[in-house]
């Protein structure tokens, strides 16, 4: 997951970060060429599985209309050169990639909050199209001008929800929306989406995420309060819509009371029992998966661990003694000493796999060689010997480690080496 820019207090940011979701580790990316200028309230969208396009924003002094493309493999940004008409500079808009086009709606610019709709071509290299903008004017019940809204794509539809607009003539005032507007790509027109019950309180600057056939709404701001509530928007026949919906109080952050009839209460109790039964079954299955024997874990032998050898040799480079004069076994031992004394924050991502395997090999050699798995079943995912518990022995791959696991892994590793 890539992060660029934003705002902290009054400062616009131009930093570039990536979150590795295998091990939940953040890294700041600083040495991959020039970055786009700092900004907040920009809009971005993925182009396939390799690129991300970002456009517009506010740099603290002016609205922006530039377009940058990030290659997520090389981690390089490229400003897109666009000929012809360009949309007015803006921030707080949405950018949604639909097939070969980037669709941009709304935002705030020098003329105030806008409701124009634009399409950008030329983002797909294989199409060999010259990049260019086209303004779209579609029939139907178009949304009013707004910024801070969300647009989510599913199938042949784009769903626009919420946002921040203005009203009045002589004196302007803020308006926050909670309407749902659909862009039907088949009939190529806007439509209002009717809902069968009360909508969430009006808001802007929220997130709306498609999960399967459901839309999950979280958070937002209504000019006075910041929201922390979750809402589902689902088809009428979805099981979620059958649940009890709490009635909204006058203030969106107050606790909501629910009143039910006897028959409804019975159905709730029945459903609760079904859920308890399902949870019990899930616990039984989880337990059965956890009960595996010590001998089932296959650990790469040290003599075949090429990554370990490469790290050990790299550690020797630049030292007084050349690595040619030191045996591979000595180099590996020096790597172990390095890990033994290292702080978790300096452990690089590429070291985690070899470190985890070496940790597992040491446990196997020192504790398990002469122990029967029948006597020591690994029942809950960790091994215990006397006062020592080793919780990472059964992890099959370093990608299963979390960020807060690394200090614990190093601590157990030091303990094994110290025995």
Coordinates of C-alpha atoms in Angstrom, one line a residue:
X1 CA 0.0 0.0 0.0
X2 CA 1.5 3.3 -1.1
X3 CA 1.1 6.7 0.6
X4 CA 2.0 10.0 -0.9
X5 CA 1.5 13.5 0.6
X6 CA -1.3 14.8 2.7
X7 CA -1.3 17.3 5.5
X8 CA 0.0 17.4 9.1
X9 CA -1.4 20.4 10.9
X10 CA -0.7 23.3 8.5
X11 CA 2.1 21.6 6.7
X12 CA 1.6 20.0 3.3
X13 CA 3.5 16.8 2.9
X14 CA 5.5 15.4 0.0
X15 CA 6.8 12.2 1.5
X16 CA 6.4 8.8 -0.1
X17 CA 5.8 5.6 1.9
X18 CA 5.0 1.9 1.3
X19 CA 3.4 -0.5 3.7
X20 CA 4.4 -4.2 3.2
X21 CA 1.2 -6.0 4.1
X22 CA 3.0 -9.4 4.3
X23 CA 4.9 -8.4 7.4
X24 CA 3.2 -5.0 8.2
X25 CA 6.3 -2.9 8.0
X26 CA 6.4 0.7 6.8
X27 CA 9.4 2.0 4.7
X28 CA 9.9 5.6 3.4
X29 CA 11.0 5.7 -0.2
X30 CA 13.5 8.5 -0.8
X31 CA 16.0 7.4 -3.4
X32 CA 13.9 6.5 -6.5
X33 CA 14.1 9.8 -8.5
X34 CA 12.1 13.0 -8.2
X35 CA 8.9 13.0 -6.3
X36 CA 5.8 15.1 -7.1
X37 CA 5.4 18.4 -5.3
X38 CA 3.9 18.3 -1.8
X39 CA 0.1 18.5 -1.7
X40 CA -3.0 17.5 0.2
X41 CA -6.5 16.5 -1.0
X42 CA -5.2 14.9 -4.2
X43 CA -6.9 11.9 -5.8
X44 CA -5.4 8.7 -7.0
X45 CA -6.4 5.4 -8.6
X46 CA -4.7 2.1 -9.6
X47 CA -4.0 1.4 -13.3
X48 CA -4.2 -2.4 -13.5
X49 CA -1.8 -4.1 -11.1
X50 CA 1.4 -2.2 -11.6
X51 CA 0.7 1.5 -11.8
X52 CA -1.0 4.3 -9.8
X53 CA -2.2 7.6 -11.3
X54 CA -2.5 10.7 -9.1
X55 CA -3.9 14.1 -10.1
X56 CA -4.6 17.5 -8.6
X57 CA -4.5 18.7 -5.0
X58 CA -3.7 21.8 -3.0
X59 CA -0.1 22.8 -2.2
X60 CA -1.0 25.5 0.3
X61 CA -0.9 28.3 -2.2
X62 CA -2.6 27.1 -5.3
X63 CA -4.8 24.4 -6.7
X64 CA -3.0 21.8 -8.9
X65 CA -4.0 20.2 -12.2
X66 CA -0.9 18.0 -12.9
X67 CA -1.0 14.2 -13.4
X68 CA 1.7 11.8 -12.2
X69 CA 2.0 8.1 -12.7
X70 CA 3.8 5.8 -10.3
X71 CA 5.3 2.6 -11.5
X72 CA 5.0 0.3 -8.4
X73 CA 7.8 -2.0 -9.6
X74 CA 10.5 0.6 -10.3
X75 CA 9.0 3.0 -7.7
X76 CA 9.5 5.9 -10.1
X77 CA 7.1 8.8 -10.6
X78 CA 6.6 10.3 -14.1
X79 CA 4.6 13.5 -14.8
X80 CA 2.2 12.9 -17.7
X81 CA 2.5 15.4 -20.5
X82 CA -1.1 16.2 -21.7
X83 CA -2.0 18.2 -24.7
X84 CA -5.3 20.1 -25.4
X85 CA -7.9 21.2 -22.9
X86 CA -7.1 20.6 -19.2
X87 CA -9.7 20.6 -16.4
X88 CA -9.5 23.5 -14.0
X89 CA -7.1 22.9 -11.1
X90 CA -8.7 21.4 -8.0
X91 CA -8.5 19.4 -4.8
X92 CA -11.0 17.2 -2.9
X93 CA -12.2 15.5 -6.1
X94 CA -12.4 11.8 -6.9
X95 CA -10.4 9.8 -9.5
X96 CA -11.7 6.4 -10.6
X97 CA -10.1 4.2 -13.2
X98 CA -12.8 2.5 -15.4
X99 CA -11.3 0.3 -18.1
X100 CA -9.1 2.6 -20.2
X101 CA -10.2 5.9 -18.8
X102 CA -9.6 7.9 -15.6
X103 CA -12.9 9.5 -14.5
X104 CA -12.6 12.7 -12.3
X105 CA -15.6 14.3 -10.7
X106 CA -16.1 17.5 -8.6
X107 CA -13.7 19.1 -6.2
X108 CA -12.9 22.6 -5.1
X109 CA -10.9 25.1 -7.2
X110 CA -10.5 28.8 -7.8
X111 CA -14.1 29.2 -8.7
X112 CA -15.4 27.4 -5.6
X113 CA -16.9 23.9 -5.4
X114 CA -17.5 22.4 -8.9
X115 CA -19.6 19.5 -10.3
X116 CA -17.9 18.9 -13.7
X117 CA -17.0 15.4 -14.9
X118 CA -13.9 14.6 -17.0
X119 CA -12.3 11.6 -18.6
X120 CA -8.5 11.1 -19.2
X121 CA -7.2 8.8 -21.9
X122 CA -3.7 7.7 -22.7
X123 CA -2.9 5.9 -19.4
X124 CA -2.7 2.4 -20.9
X125 CA 0.7 2.0 -22.7
X126 CA -0.6 -0.9 -24.9
X127 CA -3.3 1.4 -26.4
X128 CA -0.7 3.9 -27.7
X129 CA -3.1 6.8 -27.2
X130 CA -2.0 10.4 -26.8
X131 CA -2.9 11.5 -23.3
X132 CA -5.9 13.9 -23.4
X133 CA -8.8 15.1 -21.3
X134 CA -12.5 15.2 -22.4
X135 CA -15.3 16.8 -20.5
X136 CA -18.4 14.6 -20.1
X137 CA -21.9 16.0 -19.9
X138 CA -24.3 13.2 -19.2
X139 CA -28.1 13.2 -19.0
X140 CA -30.1 12.1 -15.9
X141 CA -30.2 13.2 -12.3
X142 CA -26.7 14.4 -12.0
X143 CA -25.2 15.0 -8.5
X144 CA -24.9 18.6 -7.3
X145 CA -21.4 20.3 -7.2
X146 CA -19.4 18.9 -4.3
X147 CA -16.0 17.9 -2.9
X148 CA -14.9 15.4 -0.3
X149 CA -17.4 12.8 -1.7
X150 CA -16.6 9.2 -2.6
X151 CA -17.0 7.3 -5.9
X152 CA -16.8 3.5 -5.9
X153 CA -16.9 1.3 -9.0
X154 CA -18.7 -2.0 -9.3
X155 CA -19.6 -3.7 -12.5
X156 CA -21.4 -1.3 -14.9
X157 CA -22.1 1.2 -12.1
X158 CA -20.3 4.0 -10.3
X159 CA -21.7 4.9 -6.9
X160 CA -21.3 8.4 -5.6
X161 CA -22.0 9.1 -1.9
X162 CA -22.0 12.2 0.3
X163 CA -19.7 15.2 0.0
X164 CA -19.5 18.9 0.9
X165 CA -21.2 21.6 -1.1
X166 CA -22.4 25.2 -0.7
X167 CA -25.8 26.9 -1.0
X168 CA -27.3 30.3 -0.9
X169 CA -27.0 33.4 -3.2
X170 CA -26.2 36.6 -1.2
X171 CA -24.6 34.6 1.6
X172 CA -23.1 31.2 1.1
X173 CA -23.4 28.4 3.6
X174 CA -22.1 24.8 3.8
X175 CA -24.1 21.8 2.8
X176 CA -23.2 18.2 3.6
X177 CA -24.8 15.4 1.6
X178 CA -25.9 11.8 2.3
X179 CA -27.4 11.0 -1.1
X180 CA -26.5 8.1 -3.3
X181 CA -26.2 8.8 -7.0
X182 CA -25.5 6.0 -9.6
X183 CA -23.7 6.5 -12.9
X184 CA -25.1 3.7 -15.2
X185 CA -22.4 3.0 -17.7
X186 CA -24.8 1.0 -19.9
X187 CA -27.5 3.7 -20.4
X188 CA -24.7 6.4 -19.8
X189 CA -26.8 8.5 -17.4
X190 CA -27.0 9.5 -13.8
X191 CA -29.7 8.0 -11.6
X192 CA -30.7 8.5 -7.9
X193 CA -30.4 5.4 -5.8
X194 CA -33.5 5.0 -3.6
X195 CA -32.8 3.2 -0.2
X196 CA -35.4 1.4 1.8
X197 CA -34.5 2.9 5.2
X198 CA -32.9 5.9 6.8
X199 CA -29.5 6.9 5.4
X200 CA -26.4 7.6 7.5
X201 CA -26.0 11.2 8.7
X202 CA -24.6 13.6 6.0
X203 CA -20.9 13.7 5.7
X204 CA -17.8 14.3 3.6
X205 CA -14.2 13.1 3.6
X206 CA -15.2 9.6 4.5
X207 CA -14.3 6.3 2.9
X208 CA -16.6 3.9 1.0
X209 CA -15.1 0.5 0.1
X210 CA -16.6 -2.2 -2.0
X211 CA -16.4 -5.7 -0.4
X212 CA -18.1 -8.3 -2.5
X213 CA -21.5 -7.0 -3.3
X214 CA -21.6 -4.7 -0.2
X215 CA -20.3 -1.1 0.3
X216 CA -18.7 -0.3 3.7
X217 CA -18.9 3.3 4.8
X218 CA -16.6 4.6 7.5
X219 CA -16.0 8.0 9.2
X220 CA -16.2 11.4 7.7
X221 CA -16.8 15.0 8.8
X222 CA -20.0 17.1 8.8
X223 CA -18.6 20.6 9.4
X224 CA -18.7 20.2 13.2
X225 CA -18.0 16.6 14.2
X226 CA -15.7 13.8 13.0
X227 CA -17.5 10.5 12.6
X228 CA -16.2 7.0 13.6
X229 CA -19.2 5.0 12.6
X230 CA -19.5 2.1 10.2
X231 CA -22.4 1.5 7.8
X232 CA -23.2 -1.2 5.2
X233 CA -25.1 -0.4 2.0
X234 CA -26.4 -3.7 0.8
X235 CA -29.0 -5.2 -1.6
X236 CA -32.4 -5.7 0.1
X237 CA -32.1 -9.5 0.0
X238 CA -28.7 -9.4 1.8
X239 CA -28.6 -11.1 5.2
X240 CA -27.2 -7.9 6.7
X241 CA -30.4 -6.0 5.8
X242 CA -32.4 -8.5 7.9
X243 CA -30.6 -7.5 11.0
X244 CA -32.0 -5.1 13.5
X245 CA -31.1 -1.5 12.6
X246 CA -30.7 0.9 15.5
X247 CA -32.8 4.1 15.1
X248 CA -30.8 7.3 14.7
X249 CA -30.8 9.7 17.6
X250 CA -30.7 13.4 17.1
X251 CA -27.0 13.5 17.5
X252 CA -25.1 10.9 15.4
X253 CA -22.6 10.1 18.1
X254 CA -25.1 9.3 20.9
X255 CA -25.9 5.8 21.9
X256 CA -28.8 4.3 19.9
X257 CA -31.6 2.5 21.6
X258 CA -33.4 -0.5 20.0
X259 CA -37.0 -1.5 20.8
X260 CA -38.2 -4.9 19.6
X261 CA -41.4 -6.9 19.6
X262 CA -41.5 -10.4 21.3
X263 CA -41.4 -12.1 18.0
X264 CA -38.4 -10.1 16.9
X265 CA -36.7 -10.8 20.2
X266 CA -37.2 -14.5 19.7
X267 CA -35.6 -14.4 16.2
X268 CA -32.7 -12.5 17.7
X269 CA -32.2 -15.1 20.4
X270 CA -32.4 -17.9 17.8
X271 CA -29.9 -16.2 15.6
X272 CA -27.6 -15.7 18.5
X273 CA -27.7 -19.4 19.3
X274 CA -27.0 -20.2 15.7
X275 CA -24.0 -17.9 15.8
X276 CA -22.7 -19.4 19.1
X277 CA -23.0 -22.9 17.4
X278 CA -21.1 -21.7 14.4
X279 CA -18.4 -20.1 16.6
X280 CA -18.1 -23.4 18.5
X281 CA -17.7 -25.3 15.3
X282 CA -15.1 -22.8 14.1
X283 CA -13.2 -23.2 17.3
X284 CA -13.3 -26.9 17.0
X285 CA -11.9 -26.7 13.4
X286 CA -9.2 -24.2 14.4
X287 CA -8.1 -26.4 17.3
X288 CA -7.9 -29.4 15.0
X289 CA -5.7 -27.5 12.6
X290 CA -3.5 -26.4 15.4
X291 CA -2.8 -29.9 16.7
X292 CA 0.1 -31.0 14.5
X293 CA 3.2 -32.8 15.6
X294 CA 6.7 -31.4 15.9
X295 CA 8.0 -33.6 13.1
X296 CA 5.6 -32.1 10.4
X297 CA 7.5 -28.8 10.0
X298 CA 10.0 -29.0 7.2
X299 CA 13.1 -26.8 7.9
X300 CA 15.6 -26.1 5.2
X301 CA 19.0 -27.5 6.1
X302 CA 21.7 -24.9 6.8
X303 CA 23.9 -26.3 4.0
X304 CA 21.2 -25.6 1.5
X305 CA 20.1 -22.1 2.8
X306 CA 21.5 -20.0 0.0
X307 CA 20.0 -16.7 1.4
X308 CA 21.7 -17.3 4.8
X309 CA 25.1 -17.9 3.0
X310 CA 24.6 -14.8 0.9
X311 CA 23.9 -12.6 3.9
X312 CA 26.9 -14.1 5.8
X313 CA 29.2 -13.3 2.9
X314 CA 27.8 -9.8 2.5
X315 CA 28.4 -9.1 6.2
X316 CA 32.1 -10.0 5.6
X317 CA 32.6 -7.6 2.8
X318 CA 34.6 -4.5 3.8
X319 CA 35.9 -6.1 7.0
X320 CA 39.6 -6.2 7.7
X321 CA 39.9 -9.9 7.0
X322 CA 38.8 -10.8 3.5
X323 CA 35.9 -13.3 3.2
X324 CA 38.2 -15.6 1.2
X325 CA 40.2 -16.2 4.3
X326 CA 37.2 -17.1 6.4
X327 CA 35.2 -20.3 6.1
X328 CA 31.5 -20.2 5.3
X329 CA 30.8 -21.7 8.8
X330 CA 32.7 -18.9 10.4
X331 CA 30.8 -16.3 8.4
X332 CA 27.5 -17.8 9.4
X333 CA 28.5 -17.7 13.0
X334 CA 29.5 -14.0 12.7
X335 CA 26.1 -13.4 11.1
X336 CA 24.5 -15.0 14.2
X337 CA 26.5 -12.8 16.5
X338 CA 25.4 -9.8 14.5
X339 CA 21.7 -10.8 14.9
X340 CA 22.3 -11.6 18.6
X341 CA 23.4 -8.0 19.2
X342 CA 21.1 -6.2 16.6
X343 CA 18.1 -4.0 17.4
X344 CA 14.9 -4.9 15.7
X345 CA 14.7 -1.6 13.8
X346 CA 17.9 -2.4 11.8
X347 CA 16.8 -5.8 10.7
X348 CA 16.1 -5.5 6.9
X349 CA 13.1 -7.3 5.3
X350 CA 15.4 -9.6 3.3
X351 CA 17.0 -10.9 6.5
X352 CA 13.7 -12.1 8.1
X353 CA 13.5 -15.3 6.1
X354 CA 17.0 -16.5 6.9
X355 CA 16.7 -15.3 10.5
X356 CA 13.4 -17.2 11.1
X357 CA 14.8 -20.4 9.5
X358 CA 18.0 -20.2 11.6
X359 CA 15.9 -19.7 14.7
X360 CA 13.9 -22.8 13.8
X361 CA 17.0 -24.9 13.0
X362 CA 18.6 -24.0 16.4
X363 CA 15.5 -25.1 18.3
X364 CA 15.3 -28.3 16.3
X365 CA 19.0 -29.2 16.9
X366 CA 19.2 -28.1 20.5
X367 CA 15.9 -29.4 21.8
X368 CA 14.0 -31.7 19.5
X369 CA 16.5 -34.1 17.9
X370 CA 15.9 -36.8 20.6
X371 CA 12.4 -35.9 21.6
X372 CA 9.3 -37.8 20.4
X373 CA 6.5 -35.7 18.9
X374 CA 4.1 -37.9 20.8
X375 CA 5.5 -36.6 24.1
X376 CA 5.6 -32.9 23.0
X377 CA 2.6 -32.1 20.7
X378 CA 2.6 -28.5 19.5
X379 CA -0.9 -27.9 20.5
X380 CA -1.3 -24.2 20.4
X381 CA 1.3 -23.0 17.9
X382 CA 4.3 -22.6 20.3
X383 CA 6.8 -24.9 22.0
X384 CA 7.6 -24.8 25.6
X385 CA 10.7 -26.3 27.3
X386 CA 11.0 -25.6 31.0
X387 CA 10.6 -21.9 31.5
X388 CA 11.2 -21.1 27.8
X389 CA 8.4 -20.8 25.2
X390 CA 9.1 -20.4 21.5
X391 CA 6.1 -19.0 19.7
X392 CA 7.6 -18.7 16.2
X393 CA 8.8 -22.3 15.6
X394 CA 5.7 -23.3 13.6
X395 CA 5.6 -20.3 11.3
X396 CA 6.2 -21.5 7.8
X397 CA 7.2 -18.3 6.2
X398 CA 8.5 -14.9 7.3
X399 CA 5.6 -13.2 5.5
X400 CA 3.4 -14.4 8.4
X401 CA 5.4 -12.2 10.9
X402 CA 3.9 -8.9 12.1
X403 CA 6.0 -5.9 12.9
X404 CA 5.6 -6.3 16.6
X405 CA 6.8 -10.0 16.3
X406 CA 10.3 -9.0 15.2
X407 CA 11.6 -7.8 18.7
X408 CA 10.1 -11.0 20.2
X409 CA 11.7 -13.2 17.6
X410 CA 15.1 -11.6 18.3
X411 CA 14.7 -12.0 22.0
X412 CA 13.9 -15.7 21.7
X413 CA 16.8 -16.1 19.2
X414 CA 19.2 -14.5 21.7
X415 CA 17.9 -16.8 24.4
X416 CA 18.6 -19.9 22.2
X417 CA 22.1 -18.7 21.3
X418 CA 22.9 -18.0 25.0
X419 CA 22.0 -21.5 26.1

